[in-house]
Tab-separated table of C-alpha atoms in Angstrom:
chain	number	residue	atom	x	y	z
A	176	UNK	CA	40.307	6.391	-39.632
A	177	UNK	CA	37.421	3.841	-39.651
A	178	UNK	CA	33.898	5.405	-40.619
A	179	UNK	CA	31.792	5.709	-37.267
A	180	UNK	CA	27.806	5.699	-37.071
A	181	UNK	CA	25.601	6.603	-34.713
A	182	UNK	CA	23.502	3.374	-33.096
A	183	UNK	CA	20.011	5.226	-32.080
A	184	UNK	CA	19.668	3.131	-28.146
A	185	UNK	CA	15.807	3.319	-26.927
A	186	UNK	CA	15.570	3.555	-23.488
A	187	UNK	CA	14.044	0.289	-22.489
A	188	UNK	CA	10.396	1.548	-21.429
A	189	UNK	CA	9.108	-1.933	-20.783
A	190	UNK	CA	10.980	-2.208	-17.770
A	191	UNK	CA	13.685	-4.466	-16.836
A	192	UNK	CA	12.677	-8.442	-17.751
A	193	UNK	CA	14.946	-11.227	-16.261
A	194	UNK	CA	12.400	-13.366	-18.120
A	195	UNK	CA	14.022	-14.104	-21.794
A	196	UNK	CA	18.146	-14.408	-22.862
A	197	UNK	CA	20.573	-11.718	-22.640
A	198	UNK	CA	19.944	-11.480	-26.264
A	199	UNK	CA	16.985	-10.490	-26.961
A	200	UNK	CA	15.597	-7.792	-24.931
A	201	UNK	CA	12.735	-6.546	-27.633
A	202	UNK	CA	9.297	-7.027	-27.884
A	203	UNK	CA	8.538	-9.672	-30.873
A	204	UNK	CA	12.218	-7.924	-32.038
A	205	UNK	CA	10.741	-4.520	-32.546
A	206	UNK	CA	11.882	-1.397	-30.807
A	207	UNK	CA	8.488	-0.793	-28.994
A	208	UNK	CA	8.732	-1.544	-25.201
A	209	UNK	CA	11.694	-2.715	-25.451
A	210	UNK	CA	13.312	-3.828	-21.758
A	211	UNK	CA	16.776	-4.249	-20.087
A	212	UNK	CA	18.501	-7.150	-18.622
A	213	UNK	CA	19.467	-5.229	-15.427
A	214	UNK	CA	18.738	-1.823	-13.614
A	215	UNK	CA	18.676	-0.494	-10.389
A	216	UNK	CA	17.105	2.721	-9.318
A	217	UNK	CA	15.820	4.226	-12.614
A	218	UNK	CA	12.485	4.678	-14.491
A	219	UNK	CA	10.852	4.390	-17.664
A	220	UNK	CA	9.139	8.161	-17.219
A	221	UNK	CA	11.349	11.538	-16.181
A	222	UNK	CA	9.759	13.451	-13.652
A	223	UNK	CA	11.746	16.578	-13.760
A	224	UNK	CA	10.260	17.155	-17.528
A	225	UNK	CA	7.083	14.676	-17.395
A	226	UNK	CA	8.867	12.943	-20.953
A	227	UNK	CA	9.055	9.555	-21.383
A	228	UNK	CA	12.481	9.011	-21.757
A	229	UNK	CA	14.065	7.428	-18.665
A	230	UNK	CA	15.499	8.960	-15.456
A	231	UNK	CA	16.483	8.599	-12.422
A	232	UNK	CA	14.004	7.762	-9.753
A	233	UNK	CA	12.689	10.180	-7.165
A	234	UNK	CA	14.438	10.379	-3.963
A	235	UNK	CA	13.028	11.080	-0.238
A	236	UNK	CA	13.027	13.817	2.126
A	237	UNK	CA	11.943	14.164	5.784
A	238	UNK	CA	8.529	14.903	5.850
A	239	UNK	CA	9.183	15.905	9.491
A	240	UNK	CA	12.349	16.984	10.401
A	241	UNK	CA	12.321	15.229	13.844
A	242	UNK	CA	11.871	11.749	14.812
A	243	UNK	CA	8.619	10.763	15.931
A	244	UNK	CA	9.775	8.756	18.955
A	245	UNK	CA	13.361	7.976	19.248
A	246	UNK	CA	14.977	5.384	16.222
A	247	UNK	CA	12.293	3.360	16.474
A	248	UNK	CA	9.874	2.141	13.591
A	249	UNK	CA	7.271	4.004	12.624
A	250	UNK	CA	4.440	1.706	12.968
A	251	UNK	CA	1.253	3.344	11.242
A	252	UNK	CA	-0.222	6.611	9.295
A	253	UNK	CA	-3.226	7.998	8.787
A	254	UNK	CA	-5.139	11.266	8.169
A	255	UNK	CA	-8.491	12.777	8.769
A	256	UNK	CA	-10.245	15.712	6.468
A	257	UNK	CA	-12.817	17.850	8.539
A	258	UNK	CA	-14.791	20.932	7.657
A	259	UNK	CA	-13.911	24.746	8.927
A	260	UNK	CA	-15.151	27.554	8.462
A	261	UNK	CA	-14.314	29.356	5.381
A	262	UNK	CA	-10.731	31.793	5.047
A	263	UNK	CA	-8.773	34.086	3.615
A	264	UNK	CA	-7.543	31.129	1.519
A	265	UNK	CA	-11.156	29.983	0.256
A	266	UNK	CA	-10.753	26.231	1.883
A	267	UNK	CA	-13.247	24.507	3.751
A	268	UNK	CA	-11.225	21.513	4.943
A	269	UNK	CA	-8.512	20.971	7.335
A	270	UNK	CA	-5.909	18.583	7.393
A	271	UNK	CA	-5.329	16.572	10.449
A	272	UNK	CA	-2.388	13.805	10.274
A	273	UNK	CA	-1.528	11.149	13.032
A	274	UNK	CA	1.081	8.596	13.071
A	275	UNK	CA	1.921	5.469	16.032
A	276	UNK	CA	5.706	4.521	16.545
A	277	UNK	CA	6.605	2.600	20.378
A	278	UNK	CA	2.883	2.757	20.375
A	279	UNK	CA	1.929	6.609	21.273
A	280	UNK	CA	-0.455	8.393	18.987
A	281	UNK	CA	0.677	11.914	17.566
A	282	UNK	CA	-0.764	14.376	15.917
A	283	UNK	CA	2.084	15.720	13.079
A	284	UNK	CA	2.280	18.541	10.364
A	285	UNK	CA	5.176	19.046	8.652
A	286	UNK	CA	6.165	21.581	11.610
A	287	UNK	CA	6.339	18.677	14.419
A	288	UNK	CA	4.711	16.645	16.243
A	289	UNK	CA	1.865	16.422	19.169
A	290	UNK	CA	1.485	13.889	21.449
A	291	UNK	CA	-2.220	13.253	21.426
A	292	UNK	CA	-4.169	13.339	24.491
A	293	UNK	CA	-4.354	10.169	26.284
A	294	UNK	CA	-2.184	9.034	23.245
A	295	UNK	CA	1.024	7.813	25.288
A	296	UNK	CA	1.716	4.081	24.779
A	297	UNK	CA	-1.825	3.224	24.504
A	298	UNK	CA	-0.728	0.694	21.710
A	299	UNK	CA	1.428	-2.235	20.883
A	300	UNK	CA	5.295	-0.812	21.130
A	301	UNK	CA	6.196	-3.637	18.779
A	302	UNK	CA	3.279	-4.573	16.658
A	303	UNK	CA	4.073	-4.025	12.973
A	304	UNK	CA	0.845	-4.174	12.225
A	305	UNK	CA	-1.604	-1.350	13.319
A	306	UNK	CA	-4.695	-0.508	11.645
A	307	UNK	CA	-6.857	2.115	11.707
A	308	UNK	CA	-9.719	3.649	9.431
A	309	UNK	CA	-12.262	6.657	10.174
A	310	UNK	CA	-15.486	7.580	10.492
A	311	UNK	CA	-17.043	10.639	11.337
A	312	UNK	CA	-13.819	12.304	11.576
A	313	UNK	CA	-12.816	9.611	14.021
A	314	UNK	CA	-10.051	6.982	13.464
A	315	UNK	CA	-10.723	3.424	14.845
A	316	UNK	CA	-7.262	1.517	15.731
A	317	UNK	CA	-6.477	-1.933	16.411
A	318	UNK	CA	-3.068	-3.793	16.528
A	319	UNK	CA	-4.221	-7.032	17.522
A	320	UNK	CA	-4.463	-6.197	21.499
A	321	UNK	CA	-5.768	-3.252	21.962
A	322	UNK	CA	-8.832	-1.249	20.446
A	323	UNK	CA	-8.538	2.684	20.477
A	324	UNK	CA	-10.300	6.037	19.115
A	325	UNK	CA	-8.545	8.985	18.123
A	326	UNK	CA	-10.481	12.194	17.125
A	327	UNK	CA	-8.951	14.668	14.779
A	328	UNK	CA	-10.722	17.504	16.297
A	329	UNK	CA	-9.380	17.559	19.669
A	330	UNK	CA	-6.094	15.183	19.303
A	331	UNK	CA	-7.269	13.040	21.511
A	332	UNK	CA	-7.367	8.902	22.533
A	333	UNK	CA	-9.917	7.219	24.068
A	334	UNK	CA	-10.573	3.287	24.462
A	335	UNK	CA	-12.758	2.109	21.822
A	336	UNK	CA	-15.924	0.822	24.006
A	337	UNK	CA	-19.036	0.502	22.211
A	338	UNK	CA	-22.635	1.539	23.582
A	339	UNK	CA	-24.170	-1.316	22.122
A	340	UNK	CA	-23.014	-4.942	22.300
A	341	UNK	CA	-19.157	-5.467	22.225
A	342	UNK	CA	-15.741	-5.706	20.077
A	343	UNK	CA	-14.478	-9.063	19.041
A	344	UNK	CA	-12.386	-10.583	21.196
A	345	UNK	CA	-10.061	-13.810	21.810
A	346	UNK	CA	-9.265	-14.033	25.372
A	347	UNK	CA	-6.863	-11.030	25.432
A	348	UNK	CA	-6.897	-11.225	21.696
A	349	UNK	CA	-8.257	-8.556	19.191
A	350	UNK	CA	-8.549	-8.073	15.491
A	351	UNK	CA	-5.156	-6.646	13.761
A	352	UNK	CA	-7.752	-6.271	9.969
A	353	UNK	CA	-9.796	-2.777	9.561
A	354	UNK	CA	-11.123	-0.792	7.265
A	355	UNK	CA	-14.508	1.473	6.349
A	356	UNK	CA	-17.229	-0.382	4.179
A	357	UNK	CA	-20.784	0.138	3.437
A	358	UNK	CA	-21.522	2.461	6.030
A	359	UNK	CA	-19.826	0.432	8.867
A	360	UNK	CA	-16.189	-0.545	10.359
A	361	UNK	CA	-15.188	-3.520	9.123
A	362	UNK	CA	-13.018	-5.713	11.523
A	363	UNK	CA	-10.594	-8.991	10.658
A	364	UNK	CA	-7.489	-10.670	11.412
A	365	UNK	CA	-8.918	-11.861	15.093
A	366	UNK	CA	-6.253	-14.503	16.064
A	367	UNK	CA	-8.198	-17.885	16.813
A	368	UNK	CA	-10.752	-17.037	14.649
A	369	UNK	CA	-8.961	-15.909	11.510
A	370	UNK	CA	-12.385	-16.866	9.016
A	371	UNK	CA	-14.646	-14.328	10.461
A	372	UNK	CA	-15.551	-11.017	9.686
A	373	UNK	CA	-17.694	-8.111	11.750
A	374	UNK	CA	-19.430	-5.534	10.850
A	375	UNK	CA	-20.777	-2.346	12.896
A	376	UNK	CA	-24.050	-1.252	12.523
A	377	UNK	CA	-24.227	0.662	10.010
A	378	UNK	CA	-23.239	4.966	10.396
A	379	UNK	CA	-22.722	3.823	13.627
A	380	UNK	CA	-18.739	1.956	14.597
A	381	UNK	CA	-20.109	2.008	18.372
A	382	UNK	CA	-22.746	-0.369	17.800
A	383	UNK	CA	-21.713	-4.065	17.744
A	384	UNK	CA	-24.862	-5.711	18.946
A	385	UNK	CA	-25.674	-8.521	16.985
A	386	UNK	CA	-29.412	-9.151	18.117
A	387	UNK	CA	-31.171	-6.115	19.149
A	388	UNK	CA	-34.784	-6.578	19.716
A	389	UNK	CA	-36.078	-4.934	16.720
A	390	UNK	CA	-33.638	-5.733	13.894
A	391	UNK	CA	-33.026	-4.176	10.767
A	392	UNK	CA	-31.001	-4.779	7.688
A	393	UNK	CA	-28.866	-1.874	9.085
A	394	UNK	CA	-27.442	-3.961	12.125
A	395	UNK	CA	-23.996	-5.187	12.827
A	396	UNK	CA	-22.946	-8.725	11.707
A	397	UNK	CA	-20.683	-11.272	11.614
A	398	UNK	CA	-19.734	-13.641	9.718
A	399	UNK	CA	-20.296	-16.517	12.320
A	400	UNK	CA	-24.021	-14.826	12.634
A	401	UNK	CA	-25.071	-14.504	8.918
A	402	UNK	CA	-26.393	-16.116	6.119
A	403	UNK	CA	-23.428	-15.046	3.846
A	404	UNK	CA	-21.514	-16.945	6.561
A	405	UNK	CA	-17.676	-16.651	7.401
A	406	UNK	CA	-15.146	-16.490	4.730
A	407	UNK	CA	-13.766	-20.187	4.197
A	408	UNK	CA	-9.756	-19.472	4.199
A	409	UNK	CA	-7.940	-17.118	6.729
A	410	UNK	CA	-8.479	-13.362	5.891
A	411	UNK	CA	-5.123	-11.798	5.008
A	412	UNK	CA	-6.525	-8.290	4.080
A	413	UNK	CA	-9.719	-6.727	3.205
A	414	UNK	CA	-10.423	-4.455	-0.094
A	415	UNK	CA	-12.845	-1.958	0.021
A	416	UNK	CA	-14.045	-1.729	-3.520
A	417	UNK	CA	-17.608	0.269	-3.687
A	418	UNK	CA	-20.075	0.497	-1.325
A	419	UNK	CA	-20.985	-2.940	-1.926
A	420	UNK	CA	-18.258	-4.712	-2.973
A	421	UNK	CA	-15.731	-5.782	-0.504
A	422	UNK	CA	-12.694	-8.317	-1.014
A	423	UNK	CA	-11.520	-10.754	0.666
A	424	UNK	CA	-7.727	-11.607	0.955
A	425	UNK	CA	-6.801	-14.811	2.007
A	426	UNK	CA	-4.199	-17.160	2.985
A	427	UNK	CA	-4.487	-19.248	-0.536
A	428	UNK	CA	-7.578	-17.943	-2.297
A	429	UNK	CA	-9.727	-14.490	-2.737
A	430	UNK	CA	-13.314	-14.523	-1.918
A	431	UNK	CA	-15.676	-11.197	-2.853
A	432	UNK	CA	-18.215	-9.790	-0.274
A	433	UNK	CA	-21.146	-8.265	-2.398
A	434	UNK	CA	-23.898	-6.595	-0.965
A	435	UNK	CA	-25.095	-6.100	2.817
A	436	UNK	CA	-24.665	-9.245	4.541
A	437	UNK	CA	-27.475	-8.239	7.403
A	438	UNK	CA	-29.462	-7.712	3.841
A	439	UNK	CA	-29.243	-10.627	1.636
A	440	UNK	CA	-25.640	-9.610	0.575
A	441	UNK	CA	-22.965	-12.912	0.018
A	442	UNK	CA	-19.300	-14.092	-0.265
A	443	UNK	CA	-18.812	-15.774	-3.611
A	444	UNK	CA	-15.322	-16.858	-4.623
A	445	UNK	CA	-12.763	-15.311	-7.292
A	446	UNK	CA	-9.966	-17.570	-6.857
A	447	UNK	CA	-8.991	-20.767	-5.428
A	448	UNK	CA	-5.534	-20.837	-6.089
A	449	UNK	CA	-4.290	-17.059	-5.390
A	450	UNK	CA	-4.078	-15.319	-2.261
A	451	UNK	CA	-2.927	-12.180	-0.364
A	452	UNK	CA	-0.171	-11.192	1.898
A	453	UNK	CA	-1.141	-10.376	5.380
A	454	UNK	CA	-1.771	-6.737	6.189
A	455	UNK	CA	-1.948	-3.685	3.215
A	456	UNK	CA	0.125	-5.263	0.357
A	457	UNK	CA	-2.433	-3.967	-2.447
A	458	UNK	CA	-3.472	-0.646	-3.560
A	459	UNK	CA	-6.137	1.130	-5.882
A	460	UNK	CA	-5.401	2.839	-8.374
A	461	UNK	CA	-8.691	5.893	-10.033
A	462	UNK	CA	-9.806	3.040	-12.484
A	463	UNK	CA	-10.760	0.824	-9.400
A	464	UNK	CA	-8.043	-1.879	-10.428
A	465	UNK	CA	-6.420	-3.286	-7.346
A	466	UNK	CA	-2.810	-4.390	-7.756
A	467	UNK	CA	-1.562	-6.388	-5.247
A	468	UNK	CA	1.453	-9.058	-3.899
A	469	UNK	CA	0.206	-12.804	-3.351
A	470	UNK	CA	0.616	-14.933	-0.633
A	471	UNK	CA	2.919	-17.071	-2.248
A	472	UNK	CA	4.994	-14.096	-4.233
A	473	UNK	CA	4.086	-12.452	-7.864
A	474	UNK	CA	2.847	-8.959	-8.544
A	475	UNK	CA	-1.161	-9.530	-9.518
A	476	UNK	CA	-4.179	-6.857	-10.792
A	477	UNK	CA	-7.754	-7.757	-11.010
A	478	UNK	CA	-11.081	-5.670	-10.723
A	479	UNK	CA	-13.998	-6.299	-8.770
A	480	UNK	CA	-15.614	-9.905	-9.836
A	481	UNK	CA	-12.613	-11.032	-12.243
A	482	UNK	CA	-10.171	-13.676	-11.550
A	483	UNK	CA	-6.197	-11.876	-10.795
A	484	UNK	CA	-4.039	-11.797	-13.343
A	485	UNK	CA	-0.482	-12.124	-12.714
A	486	UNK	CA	1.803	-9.392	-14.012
A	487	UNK	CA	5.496	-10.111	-12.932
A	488	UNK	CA	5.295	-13.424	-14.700
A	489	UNK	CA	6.843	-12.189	-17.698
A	490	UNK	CA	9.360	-10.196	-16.122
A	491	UNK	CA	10.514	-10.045	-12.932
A	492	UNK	CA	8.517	-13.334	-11.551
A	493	UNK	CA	11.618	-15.295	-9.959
A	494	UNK	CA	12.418	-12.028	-7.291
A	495	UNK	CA	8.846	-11.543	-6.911
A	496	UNK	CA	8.296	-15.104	-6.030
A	497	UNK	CA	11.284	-16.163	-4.835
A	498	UNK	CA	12.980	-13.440	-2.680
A	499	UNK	CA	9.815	-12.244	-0.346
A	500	UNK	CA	9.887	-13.902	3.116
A	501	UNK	CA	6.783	-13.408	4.681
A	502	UNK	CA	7.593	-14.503	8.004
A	503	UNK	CA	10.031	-11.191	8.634
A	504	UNK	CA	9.266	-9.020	5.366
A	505	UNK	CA	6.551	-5.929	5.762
A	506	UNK	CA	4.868	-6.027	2.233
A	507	UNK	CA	2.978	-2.377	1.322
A	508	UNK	CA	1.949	-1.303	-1.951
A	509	UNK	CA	0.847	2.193	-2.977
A	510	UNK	CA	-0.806	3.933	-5.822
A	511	UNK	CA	1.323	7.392	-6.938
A	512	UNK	CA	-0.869	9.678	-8.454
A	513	UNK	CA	1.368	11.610	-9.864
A	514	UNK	CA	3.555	8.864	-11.715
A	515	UNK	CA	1.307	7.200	-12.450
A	516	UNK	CA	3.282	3.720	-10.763
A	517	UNK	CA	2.284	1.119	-8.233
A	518	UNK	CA	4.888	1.418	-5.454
A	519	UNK	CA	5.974	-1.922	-4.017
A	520	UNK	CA	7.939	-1.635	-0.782
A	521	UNK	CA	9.072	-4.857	0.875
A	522	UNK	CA	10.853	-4.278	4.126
A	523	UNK	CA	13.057	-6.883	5.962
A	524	UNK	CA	12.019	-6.516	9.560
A	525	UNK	CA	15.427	-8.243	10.514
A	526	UNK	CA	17.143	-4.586	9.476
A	527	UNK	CA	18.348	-5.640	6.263
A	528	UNK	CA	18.030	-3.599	2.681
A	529	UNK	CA	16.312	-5.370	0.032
A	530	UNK	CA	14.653	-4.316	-3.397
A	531	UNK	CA	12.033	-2.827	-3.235
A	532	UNK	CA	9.558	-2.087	-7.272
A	533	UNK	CA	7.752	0.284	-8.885
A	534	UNK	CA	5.519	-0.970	-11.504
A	535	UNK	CA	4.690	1.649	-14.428
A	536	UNK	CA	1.468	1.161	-15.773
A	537	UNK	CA	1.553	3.220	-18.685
A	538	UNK	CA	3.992	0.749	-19.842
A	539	UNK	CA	3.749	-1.888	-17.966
A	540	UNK	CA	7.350	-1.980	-16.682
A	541	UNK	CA	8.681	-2.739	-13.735
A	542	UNK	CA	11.513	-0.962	-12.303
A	543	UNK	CA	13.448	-2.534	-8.900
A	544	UNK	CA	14.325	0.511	-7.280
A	545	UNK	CA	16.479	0.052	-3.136
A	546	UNK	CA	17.326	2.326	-0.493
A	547	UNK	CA	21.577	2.687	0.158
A	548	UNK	CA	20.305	2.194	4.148
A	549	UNK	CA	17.786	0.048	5.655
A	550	UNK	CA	17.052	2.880	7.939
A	551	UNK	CA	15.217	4.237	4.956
A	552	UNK	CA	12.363	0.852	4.571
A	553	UNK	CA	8.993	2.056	5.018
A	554	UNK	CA	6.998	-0.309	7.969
A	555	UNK	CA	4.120	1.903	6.979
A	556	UNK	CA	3.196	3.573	4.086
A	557	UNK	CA	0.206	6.308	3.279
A	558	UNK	CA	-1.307	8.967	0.747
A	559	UNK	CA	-1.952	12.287	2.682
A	560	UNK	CA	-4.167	14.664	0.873
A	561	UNK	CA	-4.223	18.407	0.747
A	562	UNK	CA	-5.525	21.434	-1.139
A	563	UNK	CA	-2.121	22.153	-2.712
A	564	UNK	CA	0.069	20.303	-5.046
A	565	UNK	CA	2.488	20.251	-2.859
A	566	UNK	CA	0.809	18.832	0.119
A	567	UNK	CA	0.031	15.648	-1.871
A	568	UNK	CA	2.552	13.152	-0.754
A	569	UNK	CA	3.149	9.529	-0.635
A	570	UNK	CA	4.467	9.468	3.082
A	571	UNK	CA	6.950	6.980	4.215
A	572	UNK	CA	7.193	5.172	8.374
A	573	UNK	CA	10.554	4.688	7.942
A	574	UNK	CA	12.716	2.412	10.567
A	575	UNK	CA	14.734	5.157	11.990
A	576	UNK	CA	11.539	7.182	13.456
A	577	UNK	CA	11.325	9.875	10.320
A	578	UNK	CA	8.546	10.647	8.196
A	579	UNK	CA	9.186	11.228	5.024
A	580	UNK	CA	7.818	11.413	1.335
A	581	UNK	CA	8.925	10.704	-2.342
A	582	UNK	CA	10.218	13.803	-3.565
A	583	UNK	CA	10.011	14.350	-7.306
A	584	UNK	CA	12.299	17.669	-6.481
A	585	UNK	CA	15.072	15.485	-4.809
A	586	UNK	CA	17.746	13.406	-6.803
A	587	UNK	CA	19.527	12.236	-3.183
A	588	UNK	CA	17.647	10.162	-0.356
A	589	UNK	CA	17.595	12.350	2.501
A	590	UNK	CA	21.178	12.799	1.545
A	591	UNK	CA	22.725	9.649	0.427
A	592	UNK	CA	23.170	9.397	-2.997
A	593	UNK	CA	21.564	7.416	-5.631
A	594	UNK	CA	23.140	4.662	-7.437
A	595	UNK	CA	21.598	4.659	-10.356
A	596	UNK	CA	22.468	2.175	-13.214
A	597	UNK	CA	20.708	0.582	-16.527
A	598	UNK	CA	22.359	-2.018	-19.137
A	599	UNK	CA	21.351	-0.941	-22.705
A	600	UNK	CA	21.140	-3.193	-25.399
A	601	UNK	CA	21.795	-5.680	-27.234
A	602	UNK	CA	22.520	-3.313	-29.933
A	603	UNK	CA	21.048	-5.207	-33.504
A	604	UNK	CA	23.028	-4.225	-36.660
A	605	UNK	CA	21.179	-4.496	-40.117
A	606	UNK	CA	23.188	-7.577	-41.018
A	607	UNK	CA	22.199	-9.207	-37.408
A	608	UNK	CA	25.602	-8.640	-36.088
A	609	UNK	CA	25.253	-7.660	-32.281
A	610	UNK	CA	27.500	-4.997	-29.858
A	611	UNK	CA	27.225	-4.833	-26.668
């Protein structure tokens, strides 16, 4: 018999890399981060022990065991927090969750679902992009047509018509871009008039009047009205930093909102030659880094005031770049808490299955992870919080009507099993000999 040895293989925590040659899958040639040529569905960090040591990803499970309306995409989640009065269980905040699909609003917990008052095809029944963001334990929507107000209290819709002055507004046209910043509702995306911004008056998303008679630095404002002035490229997305730090994602360059505008604030550029996808294809992660995808492909990070800094370049850049269509692909990125991983969804509208990332950050690895069916591709994606572990879930708007959540208990996807798969190697002998 011929003497056998044992060949020590470390799991390849930097990720797969389709960057350097089949041969030489190290780091400088040490064994520290090193990465694989090819893997599908499989991470640098175990959840079911918290080791680094590679595993499996997690799989998904129906948040809701019923389909919100019919197989039909579900277009948009959000929750609200708001006080009650103190229980048996000590909390003083309730939990109230609302997701859009055919363009009805409803009310869910992981019981079912409620239609909300007033709710019932009250927005786009196509639009892949709908928007909302709260305030006051109201959420503000917009999908581009239409301009609505849910409130969490009493689950119910209303049409979004301020007291003072009015909401933007192209012919039938409305903005599909919002978010909460400084105090105010923050609206973009108007079709038409894709460089300008608005602002609310400030603790106050009702008030939209421009020029009241006695102005102060708290009124609403627009970019066409302001000294800070509109931003000069087509706003993708908008990044609510801090409180006075808001960013700009645009068509071919990233432009930085700091300060008031109605106050002296101003829009100073951070990049000329990088922009954002349209719609919610960055997230934040505690350290206030935003990752993001561009507008021409590549997985980025920067922070507030610092030019982006492209992170799939040395690894996974030619997919990243090369295989996102943004004419038909739904691009979402989310921070996971609890791996500590940017998740990178891109979802073929045409109903195909695609790759889909997460990026480690501990290690800075990324991992291209897929769904067996496209039924499974997130349109929407969202963070619900709660007062136990367990209620803190990445949520999915999947394209078959379900709800449902990355599940760090699950090794199956709502049933359908994982193919899971890594290439190992090469394996380096002392004399420089190579196995595979």
């Amino acid at each position: 018999m011929g003497k056998s040895k044992i060949i020590q293989l470390p799991w390849p925590l930097g990720g797969v890399s389709e960057h350097g040659s089949y041969h030489r899958q190290f780091v400088d040639g040490q064994l520290q981060a090193p990465t694989s040529v090819a893997a599908l569905n499989v991470r640098s960090w175990d959840q079911t022990t918290g080791r680094m040591r590679g595993a499996s990803r997690p799989g998904i499970t129906k948040y809701v065991a019923t389909q919100l309306s019919g197989a039909n995409n579900i277009q948009h989640i959000n929750h609200v927090m708001y006080s009650v009065a103190e229980g048996t269980a000590k909390s003083l905040r309730s939990i109230a969750a609302v997701a859009v699909s055919q363009g009805t609003i409803k009310k869910f917990t992981s019981s079912g679902f409620t239609t909300a008052t007033g709710g019932t095809s009250v927005l786009s029944a196509t639009s892949i992009h709908v928007g909302s963001s709260e305030m006051f334990g109201v959420l503000y929507f917009v999908d581009g047509v239409n301009a609505k107000k849910w409130t969490a209290s009493t689950n119910t819709v209303e049409q979004w018509t301020p007291t003072n002055g009015s909401l933007p507004v192209n012919g039938v046209l409305r903005p599909r871009l919002i978010c909460t910043w400084n105090g105010s509702i923050m609206l973009s995306g108007l079709q038409g008039d894709e460089q300008n911004w608005f602002k609310s008056k400030v603790d106050d998303p009702n008030n939209w009047d421009y020029a009241p008679v006695n102005s102060t630095k708290t009124d609403a404002v627009a970019g066409n009205n302001s000294e800070a002035g509109k931003s000069p490229d087509a706003i993708n997305t908008m990044i609510p930093i801090k409180d006075d730090i808001l960013i700009f994602g645009c068509d071919s360059s990233i432009w930085q909102m700091t300060g008031n505008p109605a106050a002296g604030g101003q829009i100073d550029n951070i990049s000329k030659t990088t922009g954002m996808a349209f719609g919610k294809p960055w997230c934040l992660d505690p350290a206030g880094i935003v990752y993001f995808i561009g507008s021409r492909g590549g997985l980025f990070a920067m922070t507030s005031g610092a030019m982006p800094v492209r992170i799939s370049d040395k690894t996974l850049e030619k997919r990243l770049a090369d295989e996102i269509d943004l004419t038909t692909d739904k691009v979402l990125l989310e921070w996971d808490d609890y791996s500590q991983h940017v998740l990178i969804f891109i979802s073929p509208t045409t109903g195909a299955t695609t790759d889909h990332y997460a990026f480690d950050v501990r290690n800075n690895a990324l991992w291209p992870e897929k769904f067996t069916t496209q039924a499974h591709n997130p349109i929407c994606t969202h963070t619900i919080d709660g007062d136990l572990p367990a209620d803190r879930k990445v949520l999915l708007g999947c394209q078959d009507g379900y709800i449902r959540y990355i599940d760090y208990a699950a090794s199956s996807d709502d049933g359908v099993a994982i193919s899971s798969w890594i290439m190992l190697g090469p394996i380096v002998q002392v004399g420089g000999e190579r196995f595979r």
